[in-house]
Short mmCIF file of C-alpha atoms and ligand atoms in Angstrom, two decimals:
data_model
loop_
_atom_site.label_atom_id
_atom_site.label_comp_id
_atom_site.label_asym_id
_atom_site.label_seq_id
_atom_site.Cartn_x
_atom_site.Cartn_y
_atom_site.Cartn_z
CA MET Z 27 -11.29 -10.55 103.86
CA PHE Z 28 -9.50 -7.80 101.92
CA SER Z 29 -5.72 -8.00 101.70
CA LYS Z 30 -5.12 -4.27 101.06
CA ILE Z 31 -7.22 -1.11 101.60
CA LEU Z 32 -6.58 2.51 100.57
CA ILE Z 33 -7.61 5.20 103.07
CA ALA Z 34 -8.86 8.27 101.15
CA ASN Z 35 -8.57 10.60 104.10
CA ARG Z 36 -6.14 12.18 106.57
CA GLY Z 37 -5.72 13.07 110.24
CA GLU Z 38 -7.16 11.11 113.14
CA ILE Z 39 -9.76 9.19 111.10
CA ALA Z 40 -7.10 7.91 108.69
CA LEU Z 41 -5.16 6.58 111.71
CA ARG Z 42 -8.35 5.06 113.10
CA ILE Z 43 -8.98 3.14 109.86
CA ILE Z 44 -5.34 2.02 109.64
CA ARG Z 45 -5.58 0.65 113.21
CA ALA Z 46 -8.74 -1.33 112.37
CA CYS Z 47 -7.04 -2.72 109.24
CA ARG Z 48 -3.91 -3.67 111.17
CA GLU Z 49 -5.98 -5.63 113.70
CA LEU Z 50 -7.75 -7.42 110.82
CA GLY Z 51 -4.44 -8.27 109.14
CA ILE Z 52 -5.14 -5.97 106.19
CA ARG Z 53 -2.31 -4.00 104.54
CA THR Z 54 -2.89 -0.27 104.15
CA VAL Z 55 -2.19 2.45 101.60
CA ALA Z 56 -2.21 6.08 102.74
CA VAL Z 57 -2.69 8.98 100.36
CA TYR Z 58 -1.41 12.40 101.33
CA SER Z 59 -1.09 15.94 100.04
CA GLU Z 60 2.26 17.74 99.97
CA ALA Z 61 1.19 19.52 103.18
CA ASP Z 62 0.74 16.15 104.93
CA ARG Z 63 4.12 14.68 104.02
CA ASN Z 64 5.04 14.42 107.73
CA SER Z 65 1.63 13.28 108.95
CA LEU Z 66 1.28 10.21 111.13
CA HIS Z 67 -1.09 8.33 108.84
CA VAL Z 68 1.68 8.38 106.20
CA ARG Z 69 4.10 6.87 108.71
CA PHE Z 70 1.66 4.25 110.06
CA ALA Z 71 0.50 2.93 106.66
CA ASP Z 72 2.32 0.11 104.85
CA GLU Z 73 2.52 2.20 101.64
CA ALA Z 74 1.94 5.92 100.96
CA ILE Z 75 1.30 7.90 97.77
CA CYS Z 76 1.39 11.68 97.34
CA ILE Z 77 -1.78 12.67 95.45
CA GLY Z 78 -1.25 16.39 95.00
CA PRO Z 79 -0.69 19.88 96.38
CA PRO Z 80 -2.13 21.01 99.75
CA SER Z 81 -5.58 22.27 98.70
CA SER Z 82 -8.31 19.67 99.34
CA SER Z 83 -9.71 20.08 95.83
CA SER Z 84 -6.30 19.10 94.37
CA SER Z 85 -5.72 16.21 96.78
CA TYR Z 86 -8.28 14.56 99.08
CA LEU Z 87 -11.13 15.54 96.74
CA ASN Z 88 -9.14 14.67 93.61
CA ILE Z 89 -10.98 11.53 92.41
CA PRO Z 90 -8.66 10.70 89.45
CA ALA Z 91 -5.58 10.97 91.70
CA ILE Z 92 -7.13 8.73 94.37
CA ILE Z 93 -8.33 6.13 91.88
CA SER Z 94 -4.88 6.15 90.20
CA ALA Z 95 -3.23 5.58 93.59
CA ALA Z 96 -5.63 2.67 94.17
CA GLU Z 97 -4.82 1.15 90.77
CA ILE Z 98 -1.03 1.55 91.18
CA THR Z 99 -1.07 -0.10 94.62
CA ASP Z 100 -3.63 -2.70 93.52
CA VAL Z 101 -5.99 -2.33 96.51
CA GLU Z 102 -9.31 -4.18 96.71
CA ALA Z 103 -11.17 -1.47 98.65
CA ILE Z 104 -11.18 2.21 99.60
CA HIS Z 105 -12.34 3.62 102.94
CA PRO Z 106 -13.38 7.32 102.57
CA GLY Z 107 -13.56 8.16 106.28
CA TYR Z 108 -15.77 11.21 106.94
CA GLY Z 109 -15.92 14.54 105.08
CA PHE Z 110 -14.10 14.81 101.71
CA LEU Z 111 -15.58 12.11 99.39
CA ALA Z 112 -17.34 10.06 102.10
CA GLU Z 113 -20.85 11.11 101.00
CA ASN Z 114 -20.15 11.61 97.28
CA PRO Z 115 -22.33 9.10 95.39
CA HIS Z 116 -20.36 9.73 92.18
CA PHE Z 117 -17.13 8.63 93.90
CA ALA Z 118 -18.83 5.49 95.25
CA GLU Z 119 -20.01 4.66 91.71
CA ILE Z 120 -16.55 5.25 90.23
CA CYS Z 121 -15.02 2.89 92.80
CA GLU Z 122 -17.54 0.18 91.92
CA SER Z 123 -16.99 0.69 88.16
CA CYS Z 124 -13.24 0.25 88.76
CA LYS Z 125 -13.99 -2.99 90.68
CA ILE Z 126 -12.80 -1.36 93.90
CA THR Z 127 -15.10 -1.91 96.89
CA PHE Z 128 -16.29 1.38 98.44
CA ILE Z 129 -16.34 0.80 102.21
CA GLY Z 130 -19.61 2.50 102.98
CA PRO Z 131 -23.25 2.60 101.88
CA THR Z 132 -24.52 2.12 98.33
CA PRO Z 133 -24.57 5.11 95.94
CA GLU Z 134 -28.41 4.92 96.15
CA ASN Z 135 -28.30 5.20 99.96
CA ILE Z 136 -25.98 8.23 99.67
CA ARG Z 137 -28.02 9.91 96.94
CA LEU Z 138 -31.37 9.49 98.72
CA MET Z 139 -30.13 10.75 102.08
CA GLY Z 140 -28.17 13.58 100.46
CA ASP Z 141 -31.43 15.13 99.28
CA LYS Z 142 -32.87 16.25 102.63
CA MET Z 143 -36.37 16.65 101.20
CA ALA Z 144 -36.41 13.22 99.52
CA ALA Z 145 -34.98 11.68 102.70
CA ARG Z 146 -37.72 13.34 104.76
CA ALA Z 147 -40.43 12.05 102.38
CA ALA Z 148 -38.99 8.50 102.40
CA MET Z 149 -38.77 8.42 106.20
CA GLN Z 150 -42.29 9.82 106.56
CA LYS Z 151 -43.52 7.07 104.18
CA ALA Z 152 -41.70 4.52 106.36
CA GLY Z 153 -43.72 5.76 109.32
CA LEU Z 154 -41.10 7.86 111.08
CA PRO Z 155 -42.31 11.07 112.72
CA VAL Z 156 -41.20 14.14 110.75
CA VAL Z 157 -41.64 17.76 111.72
CA PRO Z 158 -44.86 19.15 110.17
CA GLY Z 159 -43.93 21.04 107.02
CA SER Z 160 -43.98 21.17 103.25
CA ILE Z 161 -43.93 17.94 101.27
CA ALA Z 162 -42.44 19.40 98.10
CA ALA Z 163 -40.05 22.25 97.37
CA ILE Z 164 -41.44 25.72 98.00
CA LYS Z 165 -41.21 27.77 94.82
CA THR Z 166 -43.31 30.90 95.39
CA LYS Z 167 -44.07 33.17 98.33
CA GLU Z 168 -47.76 32.23 98.03
CA GLU Z 169 -46.89 28.55 98.58
CA ALA Z 170 -44.65 29.53 101.52
CA LEU Z 171 -47.39 31.60 103.16
CA LYS Z 172 -49.89 28.76 102.72
CA VAL Z 173 -47.59 26.18 104.37
CA ALA Z 174 -46.70 28.59 107.19
CA LYS Z 175 -50.38 29.24 107.80
CA SER Z 176 -51.09 25.54 108.08
CA ILE Z 177 -48.19 24.67 110.44
CA GLY Z 178 -47.94 27.91 112.42
CA TYR Z 179 -44.94 30.12 113.23
CA PRO Z 180 -42.05 29.97 113.93
CA VAL Z 181 -41.03 28.08 110.79
CA ILE Z 182 -37.59 27.16 109.44
CA ILE Z 183 -36.55 27.25 105.77
CA LYS Z 184 -34.07 24.50 104.81
CA ALA Z 185 -32.15 23.81 101.60
CA ALA Z 186 -32.93 20.37 100.09
CA ALA Z 187 -29.25 19.94 99.17
CA GLY Z 188 -28.06 21.49 102.45
CA GLY Z 189 -27.82 19.61 105.72
CA GLY Z 190 -25.73 20.13 108.81
CA GLY Z 191 -27.44 23.46 109.33
CA LYS Z 192 -26.14 25.06 106.14
CA GLY Z 193 -28.63 27.43 104.55
CA MET Z 194 -31.22 27.34 107.35
CA ARG Z 195 -33.34 30.38 108.25
CA VAL Z 196 -35.88 30.72 111.06
CA CYS Z 197 -38.91 32.99 110.37
CA HIS Z 198 -41.42 34.28 112.90
CA ASN Z 199 -44.00 35.96 110.64
CA ASP Z 200 -45.17 36.42 107.03
CA LEU Z 201 -42.89 39.42 106.43
CA THR Z 202 -39.65 37.68 107.42
CA LEU Z 203 -40.80 34.52 105.62
CA ILE Z 204 -41.23 36.31 102.30
CA SER Z 205 -37.92 38.18 102.55
CA SER Z 206 -36.02 35.08 103.74
CA LEU Z 207 -37.44 32.82 101.03
CA MET Z 208 -35.72 34.62 98.16
CA THR Z 209 -32.34 34.78 99.88
CA ALA Z 210 -32.59 31.13 101.00
CA GLN Z 211 -33.27 30.03 97.40
CA ALA Z 212 -30.41 32.16 96.07
CA GLU Z 213 -28.00 30.91 98.76
CA ALA Z 214 -29.01 27.28 98.12
CA GLU Z 215 -28.33 27.74 94.41
CA ALA Z 216 -24.97 29.41 95.11
CA ASN Z 217 -23.79 26.96 97.79
CA PHE Z 218 -25.24 23.67 96.60
CA GLY Z 219 -26.11 24.23 92.94
CA ASN Z 220 -29.72 23.47 93.80
CA SER Z 221 -32.19 26.21 94.79
CA ALA Z 222 -34.85 23.83 96.16
CA VAL Z 223 -35.94 24.79 99.69
CA TYR Z 224 -38.61 23.40 102.01
CA ILE Z 225 -40.29 24.62 105.21
CA GLU Z 226 -40.81 22.92 108.59
CA ARG Z 227 -42.30 24.06 111.89
CA TYR Z 228 -39.37 25.29 114.00
CA ILE Z 229 -38.80 23.18 117.13
CA GLU Z 230 -37.60 25.57 119.82
CA LYS Z 231 -34.43 24.54 121.70
CA PRO Z 232 -34.35 20.90 120.56
CA ARG Z 233 -31.85 18.27 121.59
CA HIS Z 234 -29.88 16.56 118.86
CA ILE Z 235 -30.24 12.81 119.40
CA GLU Z 236 -28.73 10.50 116.80
CA ILE Z 237 -28.94 6.71 116.47
CA GLN Z 238 -25.97 4.65 115.25
CA ILE Z 239 -27.02 2.13 112.60
CA LEU Z 240 -25.16 -0.88 111.14
CA GLY Z 241 -26.54 -2.73 108.11
CA ASP Z 242 -25.04 -5.65 106.14
CA LYS Z 243 -25.54 -6.67 102.52
CA TYR Z 244 -28.21 -9.22 103.47
CA GLY Z 245 -30.75 -6.86 105.06
CA HIS Z 246 -29.69 -7.33 108.71
CA ILE Z 247 -29.92 -3.95 110.45
CA LEU Z 248 -28.81 -3.15 113.99
CA HIS Z 249 -28.95 -0.02 116.09
CA LEU Z 250 -26.32 0.70 118.71
CA GLY Z 251 -28.08 3.22 120.91
CA GLU Z 252 -28.07 6.98 120.82
CA ARG Z 253 -25.60 9.85 121.02
CA ASP Z 254 -26.57 13.27 122.37
CA CYS Z 255 -24.82 15.91 120.23
CA SER Z 256 -26.64 19.00 121.50
CA ILE Z 257 -23.46 20.82 122.54
CA GLN Z 258 -22.77 22.52 119.24
CA ARG Z 259 -21.63 25.95 118.08
CA ARG Z 260 -22.71 27.22 114.66
CA HIS Z 261 -23.64 23.65 113.72
CA GLN Z 262 -20.19 22.36 114.63
CA LYS Z 263 -20.45 19.62 117.22
CA LEU Z 264 -18.19 20.21 120.23
CA LEU Z 265 -19.10 17.52 122.78
CA GLU Z 266 -21.00 14.27 122.26
CA GLU Z 267 -22.11 11.69 124.80
CA SER Z 268 -23.78 8.30 125.05
CA PRO Z 269 -26.24 7.54 126.52
CA SER Z 270 -28.16 10.82 126.42
CA PRO Z 271 -29.21 12.18 129.82
CA ALA Z 272 -32.58 12.94 128.18
CA VAL Z 273 -33.28 9.39 126.95
CA ASP Z 274 -34.56 6.65 129.26
CA VAL Z 275 -34.93 2.96 128.40
CA LYS Z 276 -38.46 3.44 127.05
CA LEU Z 277 -37.61 6.39 124.83
CA ARG Z 278 -34.42 4.63 123.61
CA LYS Z 279 -36.56 1.69 122.45
CA ARG Z 280 -39.03 4.01 120.69
CA ILE Z 281 -36.35 6.06 118.88
CA GLY Z 282 -34.23 2.96 118.16
CA ASP Z 283 -37.16 1.06 116.64
CA MET Z 284 -38.01 4.07 114.46
CA ALA Z 285 -34.40 4.32 113.27
CA LEU Z 286 -34.37 0.60 112.45
CA LYS Z 287 -37.59 0.98 110.47
CA GLY Z 288 -36.15 3.88 108.46
CA ALA Z 289 -32.84 2.13 107.75
CA LYS Z 290 -34.63 -1.08 106.73
CA ILE Z 291 -36.96 0.73 104.29
CA ALA Z 292 -33.93 2.52 102.80
CA GLY Z 293 -32.12 -0.83 102.39
CA TYR Z 294 -29.22 0.75 104.25
CA VAL Z 295 -25.77 -0.90 104.14
CA SER Z 296 -22.74 -0.10 106.33
CA ALA Z 297 -22.45 2.36 109.24
CA GLY Z 298 -24.89 5.28 109.24
CA THR Z 299 -26.52 7.69 111.65
CA ILE Z 300 -30.14 8.80 111.80
CA GLU Z 301 -30.48 12.24 113.41
CA PHE Z 302 -33.58 13.21 115.39
CA LEU Z 303 -34.74 16.39 117.06
CA LEU Z 304 -36.12 15.82 120.57
CA ASP Z 305 -38.42 18.54 121.92
CA SER Z 306 -39.13 19.45 125.54
CA ARG Z 307 -42.21 17.19 125.60
CA ASN Z 308 -40.19 14.09 124.53
CA ASN Z 309 -41.57 14.18 120.99
CA PHE Z 310 -38.90 13.21 118.50
CA TYR Z 311 -38.73 13.93 114.79
CA PHE Z 312 -36.56 12.63 111.95
CA MET Z 313 -34.08 15.33 110.93
CA GLU Z 314 -31.62 13.74 108.47
CA MET Z 315 -29.50 10.65 107.87
CA ASN Z 316 -25.69 10.72 107.61
CA THR Z 317 -24.29 8.05 105.29
CA ARG Z 318 -20.79 7.84 106.76
CA ILE Z 319 -18.85 6.88 109.87
CA GLN Z 320 -19.03 9.96 112.09
CA VAL Z 321 -16.40 11.85 114.05
CA GLU Z 322 -18.17 10.91 117.28
CA HIS Z 323 -18.32 7.13 116.65
CA PRO Z 324 -15.94 6.39 119.62
CA VAL Z 325 -18.57 7.17 122.29
CA THR Z 326 -20.77 4.41 120.85
CA GLU Z 327 -17.79 2.03 120.70
CA MET Z 328 -17.01 2.72 124.38
CA VAL Z 329 -20.53 1.94 125.69
CA THR Z 330 -21.29 -1.02 123.38
CA GLY Z 331 -17.80 -2.57 123.03
CA ILE Z 332 -18.35 -2.81 119.25
CA ASP Z 333 -15.57 -1.67 116.90
CA LEU Z 334 -17.52 0.20 114.21
CA LEU Z 335 -14.62 0.46 111.76
CA LYS Z 336 -13.97 -3.29 111.83
CA GLU Z 337 -17.71 -3.92 111.40
CA GLN Z 338 -17.77 -1.57 108.39
CA ILE Z 339 -14.83 -3.39 106.79
CA ARG Z 340 -16.37 -6.84 107.49
CA ILE Z 341 -19.70 -5.72 105.98
CA ALA Z 342 -17.94 -4.31 102.90
CA CYS Z 343 -16.26 -7.63 102.17
CA GLY Z 344 -19.59 -9.44 102.34
CA GLU Z 345 -19.66 -10.77 105.89
CA LYS Z 346 -22.99 -11.03 107.73
CA ILE Z 347 -23.59 -9.07 110.93
CA THR Z 348 -23.47 -11.75 113.63
CA ILE Z 349 -24.56 -9.52 116.54
CA GLN Z 350 -28.30 -9.74 117.41
CA GLN Z 351 -30.20 -6.63 118.53
CA ASP Z 352 -30.88 -8.16 121.96
CA GLN Z 353 -27.13 -8.63 122.43
CA VAL Z 354 -26.52 -4.86 122.15
CA HIS Z 355 -26.28 -3.41 125.66
CA ILE Z 356 -25.34 0.17 126.55
CA LYS Z 357 -23.00 -0.14 129.54
CA GLY Z 358 -21.73 2.90 131.44
CA ALA Z 359 -21.34 6.35 129.90
CA ALA Z 360 -18.91 7.94 127.44
CA ILE Z 361 -18.18 11.54 126.52
CA GLU Z 362 -16.14 12.96 123.64
CA CYS Z 363 -14.61 16.43 123.53
CA ARG Z 364 -13.38 17.59 120.13
CA ILE Z 365 -10.04 19.33 120.72
CA ASN Z 366 -9.65 21.92 117.97
CA ALA Z 367 -6.66 24.17 117.19
CA GLU Z 368 -8.81 27.23 117.82
CA ASP Z 369 -8.47 30.17 120.19
CA TYR Z 370 -11.54 29.82 122.43
CA GLU Z 371 -10.89 33.22 124.04
CA ASN Z 372 -10.84 34.76 120.57
CA ASN Z 373 -14.19 33.52 119.25
CA PHE Z 374 -12.80 30.06 118.38
CA LEU Z 375 -10.53 31.55 115.71
CA PRO Z 376 -8.58 28.72 114.00
CA CYS Z 377 -4.87 29.00 114.91
CA PRO Z 378 -2.63 26.45 113.18
CA GLY Z 379 1.05 26.29 114.09
CA LYS Z 380 3.80 24.04 115.46
CA ILE Z 381 3.25 21.90 118.56
CA GLU Z 382 6.20 22.71 120.80
CA THR Z 383 5.45 20.35 123.69
CA LEU Z 384 2.75 17.68 123.99
CA ILE Z 385 1.68 15.56 126.95
CA LEU Z 386 -1.32 13.32 126.19
CA PRO Z 387 -3.69 12.24 128.99
CA GLY Z 388 -4.04 8.56 129.91
CA GLY Z 389 -5.01 6.26 132.72
CA PRO Z 390 -8.29 4.42 133.41
CA GLY Z 391 -11.21 5.35 131.14
CA VAL Z 392 -9.24 7.62 128.76
CA ARG Z 393 -9.00 7.25 124.96
CA VAL Z 394 -7.25 9.78 122.73
CA ASP Z 395 -7.81 9.54 118.96
CA THR Z 396 -5.25 11.92 117.49
CA HIS Z 397 -2.66 12.29 114.76
CA ILE Z 398 -0.59 15.00 116.43
CA TYR Z 399 2.87 14.57 117.96
CA GLN Z 400 5.49 16.85 119.51
CA GLY Z 401 6.95 18.97 116.72
CA TYR Z 402 3.97 18.39 114.36
CA GLU Z 403 3.04 21.38 112.20
CA ILE Z 404 -0.75 21.84 112.15
CA SER Z 405 -1.71 22.73 108.61
CA PRO Z 406 -3.99 25.70 107.80
CA TYR Z 407 -5.42 23.84 104.79
CA TYR Z 408 -7.75 21.46 106.63
CA ASP Z 409 -10.26 21.50 109.47
CA SER Z 410 -9.03 22.43 112.93
CA LEU Z 411 -9.78 19.11 114.68
CA ILE Z 412 -6.49 17.89 116.20
CA ALA Z 413 -7.66 15.32 118.75
CA LYS Z 414 -10.74 13.59 120.13
CA LEU Z 415 -10.60 13.05 123.87
CA ILE Z 416 -13.01 10.30 124.92
CA THR Z 417 -13.62 9.22 128.51
CA TYR Z 418 -15.59 6.33 129.96
CA GLY Z 419 -17.20 5.87 133.36
CA SER Z 420 -19.74 3.56 135.01
CA ASN Z 421 -22.16 6.51 134.84
CA ARG Z 422 -22.28 10.09 133.48
CA GLN Z 423 -20.89 11.67 136.66
CA GLU Z 424 -17.88 9.38 136.60
CA ALA Z 425 -17.30 9.93 132.86
CA ILE Z 426 -17.34 13.69 133.55
CA ALA Z 427 -14.85 13.30 136.43
CA VAL Z 428 -12.52 11.30 134.17
CA MET Z 429 -12.92 13.94 131.43
CA ARG Z 430 -12.04 16.74 133.85
CA ARG Z 431 -8.92 14.88 134.96
CA ALA Z 432 -7.91 14.07 131.37
CA LEU Z 433 -8.39 17.66 130.17
CA ASN Z 434 -6.17 18.86 133.02
CA GLU Z 435 -3.50 16.34 132.04
CA PHE Z 436 -3.70 17.29 128.35
CA HIS Z 437 -0.79 19.68 127.81
CA ILE Z 438 -0.12 21.35 124.44
CA SER Z 439 2.16 24.36 123.95
CA GLY Z 440 2.85 26.29 120.74
CA ILE Z 441 -0.81 26.56 119.71
CA LYS Z 442 -4.11 27.55 121.32
CA THR Z 443 -6.85 24.91 121.70
CA THR Z 444 -10.45 24.56 122.86
CA ILE Z 445 -9.38 22.74 126.06
CA PRO Z 446 -10.18 25.81 128.27
CA PHE Z 447 -13.73 25.85 126.82
CA TYR Z 448 -14.36 22.25 127.96
CA LEU Z 449 -12.92 22.86 131.43
CA LYS Z 450 -15.45 25.69 131.76
CA LEU Z 451 -18.29 23.64 130.27
CA LEU Z 452 -17.71 20.77 132.69
CA GLU Z 453 -18.22 23.15 135.62
CA ASN Z 454 -21.54 24.48 134.31
CA PRO Z 455 -24.41 23.43 136.63
CA LEU Z 456 -26.91 23.02 133.77
CA PHE Z 457 -24.52 20.81 131.84
CA LEU Z 458 -23.81 18.74 134.96
CA LYS Z 459 -27.57 18.23 135.41
CA GLY Z 460 -27.85 17.26 131.73
CA GLU Z 461 -30.23 20.14 131.06
CA ILE Z 462 -28.86 21.05 127.63
CA SER Z 463 -30.31 21.89 124.24
CA THR Z 464 -28.78 22.90 120.94
CA HIS Z 465 -28.99 26.51 122.18
CA PHE Z 466 -26.90 25.78 125.28
CA VAL Z 467 -23.54 27.03 124.02
CA GLN Z 468 -24.91 30.30 122.65
CA GLU Z 469 -26.75 30.87 125.97
CA MET Z 470 -23.57 30.06 127.89
CA PHE Z 471 -21.74 32.72 125.88
CA LYS Z 472 -24.52 35.26 126.43
CA GLU Z 473 -24.08 34.67 130.17
CA GLU Z 474 -20.35 35.20 129.72
CA GLN Z 475 -20.87 38.44 127.82
CA LYS Z 476 -23.00 39.69 130.72
CA GLU Z 477 -20.19 38.83 133.18
CA ILE Z 478 -17.66 40.87 131.15
C1 LIG E 503 -34.27 22.00 112.93
C2 LIG E 503 -34.27 22.71 114.16
C3 LIG E 503 -35.50 23.08 114.69
N1 LIG E 503 -36.65 22.79 114.04
N2 LIG E 503 -35.43 21.73 112.31
C4 LIG E 503 -29.52 21.87 112.43
C5 LIG E 503 -28.68 21.16 111.43
C6 LIG E 503 -29.55 20.19 110.79
N3 LIG E 503 -29.12 18.85 111.25
C7 LIG E 503 -30.94 20.51 111.19
N4 LIG E 503 -30.84 21.42 112.32
C8 LIG E 503 -31.94 21.88 112.95
N5 LIG E 503 -33.11 21.59 112.37
C9 LIG E 503 -36.60 22.12 112.86
N6 LIG E 503 -37.76 21.86 112.22
C10 LIG E 503 -33.06 23.00 114.79
C11 LIG E 503 -31.91 22.62 114.16
C12 LIG E 503 -30.68 23.02 114.82
C13 LIG E 503 -29.87 22.09 115.40
C14 LIG E 503 -30.21 20.74 115.34
C15 LIG E 503 -29.36 19.85 115.93
C16 LIG E 503 -28.20 20.28 116.54
C17 LIG E 503 -27.87 21.60 116.58
C18 LIG E 503 -28.70 22.52 116.02
C19 LIG E 503 -28.37 23.88 116.07
C20 LIG E 503 -29.20 24.75 115.50
C21 LIG E 503 -30.35 24.34 114.85
#
């Protein structure tokens, strides 16, 4: 087992990794920007090194600074968390060349799954269902029209180097397809330095179902059930839950087996997530694979009892996965609400500031993963996530009741948060029935606009 690990991240995920290390008897090194001098991960770690000024590019994305901090403190491994360098294959390679273990997948895993078109082709070859669409990049409008003709409208244009919804455009006819193609290629070049785009049939109002994967360095692969992440706004997940109200035992086995097949063919190592689209007729399609621990990993931990961060660290130092697939049981239900420092009544506008008073929820079935404290200054330099509120119940209704209670106990003054949004969401009859799709939030707002 490692004796010391550097956490190349900040906020709640840095704390989460430090906690896993502490329980494994591993010493920790935090890195922080000047803006994070008073952050909790700095205080909780055994050692801390300032790696630069507030901007992410000068600090948490600053590879030379992070590697220098690792050398100075003589760590054996680096955990990247999520975001920042977590899915940067170049960073993973640099760690390995410096004889520092990268706690995550191989650079090959990251590179393959980072190219959404190559990932789609590899998964299709492995036998996973993919949405009908183009095999190769679409270069000309003639090619686009030909593919659209064969799959039928509506179609969606996606950037090969995109992902997470960035650079997507839905087209309903030849005219919009031709005009969107040029802009999509230009945007892909500008945003990702790669103009390659591809086309798929557009699945109307899908659910976002993702499967948690764990793979060790000896080819053992495990799946830990699904998470339903359909409650999103502009491709930002807001609420995630496990199990999905749309997935029964039979469908879970089908999707889980497909995810295992894909991860095995990819030779996947560490924690990863395979995302699927589920349509209204229970057809599911491979969407993309995330090669990192995800924000929403706690809901899987709550219903399986498996600590994903400890498993990641054990896998990275060469241990075998000892859990068998038939020992993985989904028990009860868990929900996560992402509490952001955003003004829900003002179109979710980010509003950093100082936390004057803070009362965190607690009691049976409540977990709060957060780095905030009373008097903490929320920085404008980083994303607005300030806490993850996770609740557990013996079933979905009970998990919702615990979430309602916890949200009402959660008191923050000095900043605005998305708590009022969740209190409203948890009263919505369609949500309570589990009748949600990725269009739910925008439809909920349309309803609200009508009420105004
Ligand atoms: C789609 C789709 C419908 N049809 N692909 C969004 C982000 C990226 N993971 C892929 N996404 C989508 N791909 C086809 N062929 C709808 C979405 C989508 C979506 C998917 C999951 C969760 C939220 C979403 C919000 C809008 C669009």
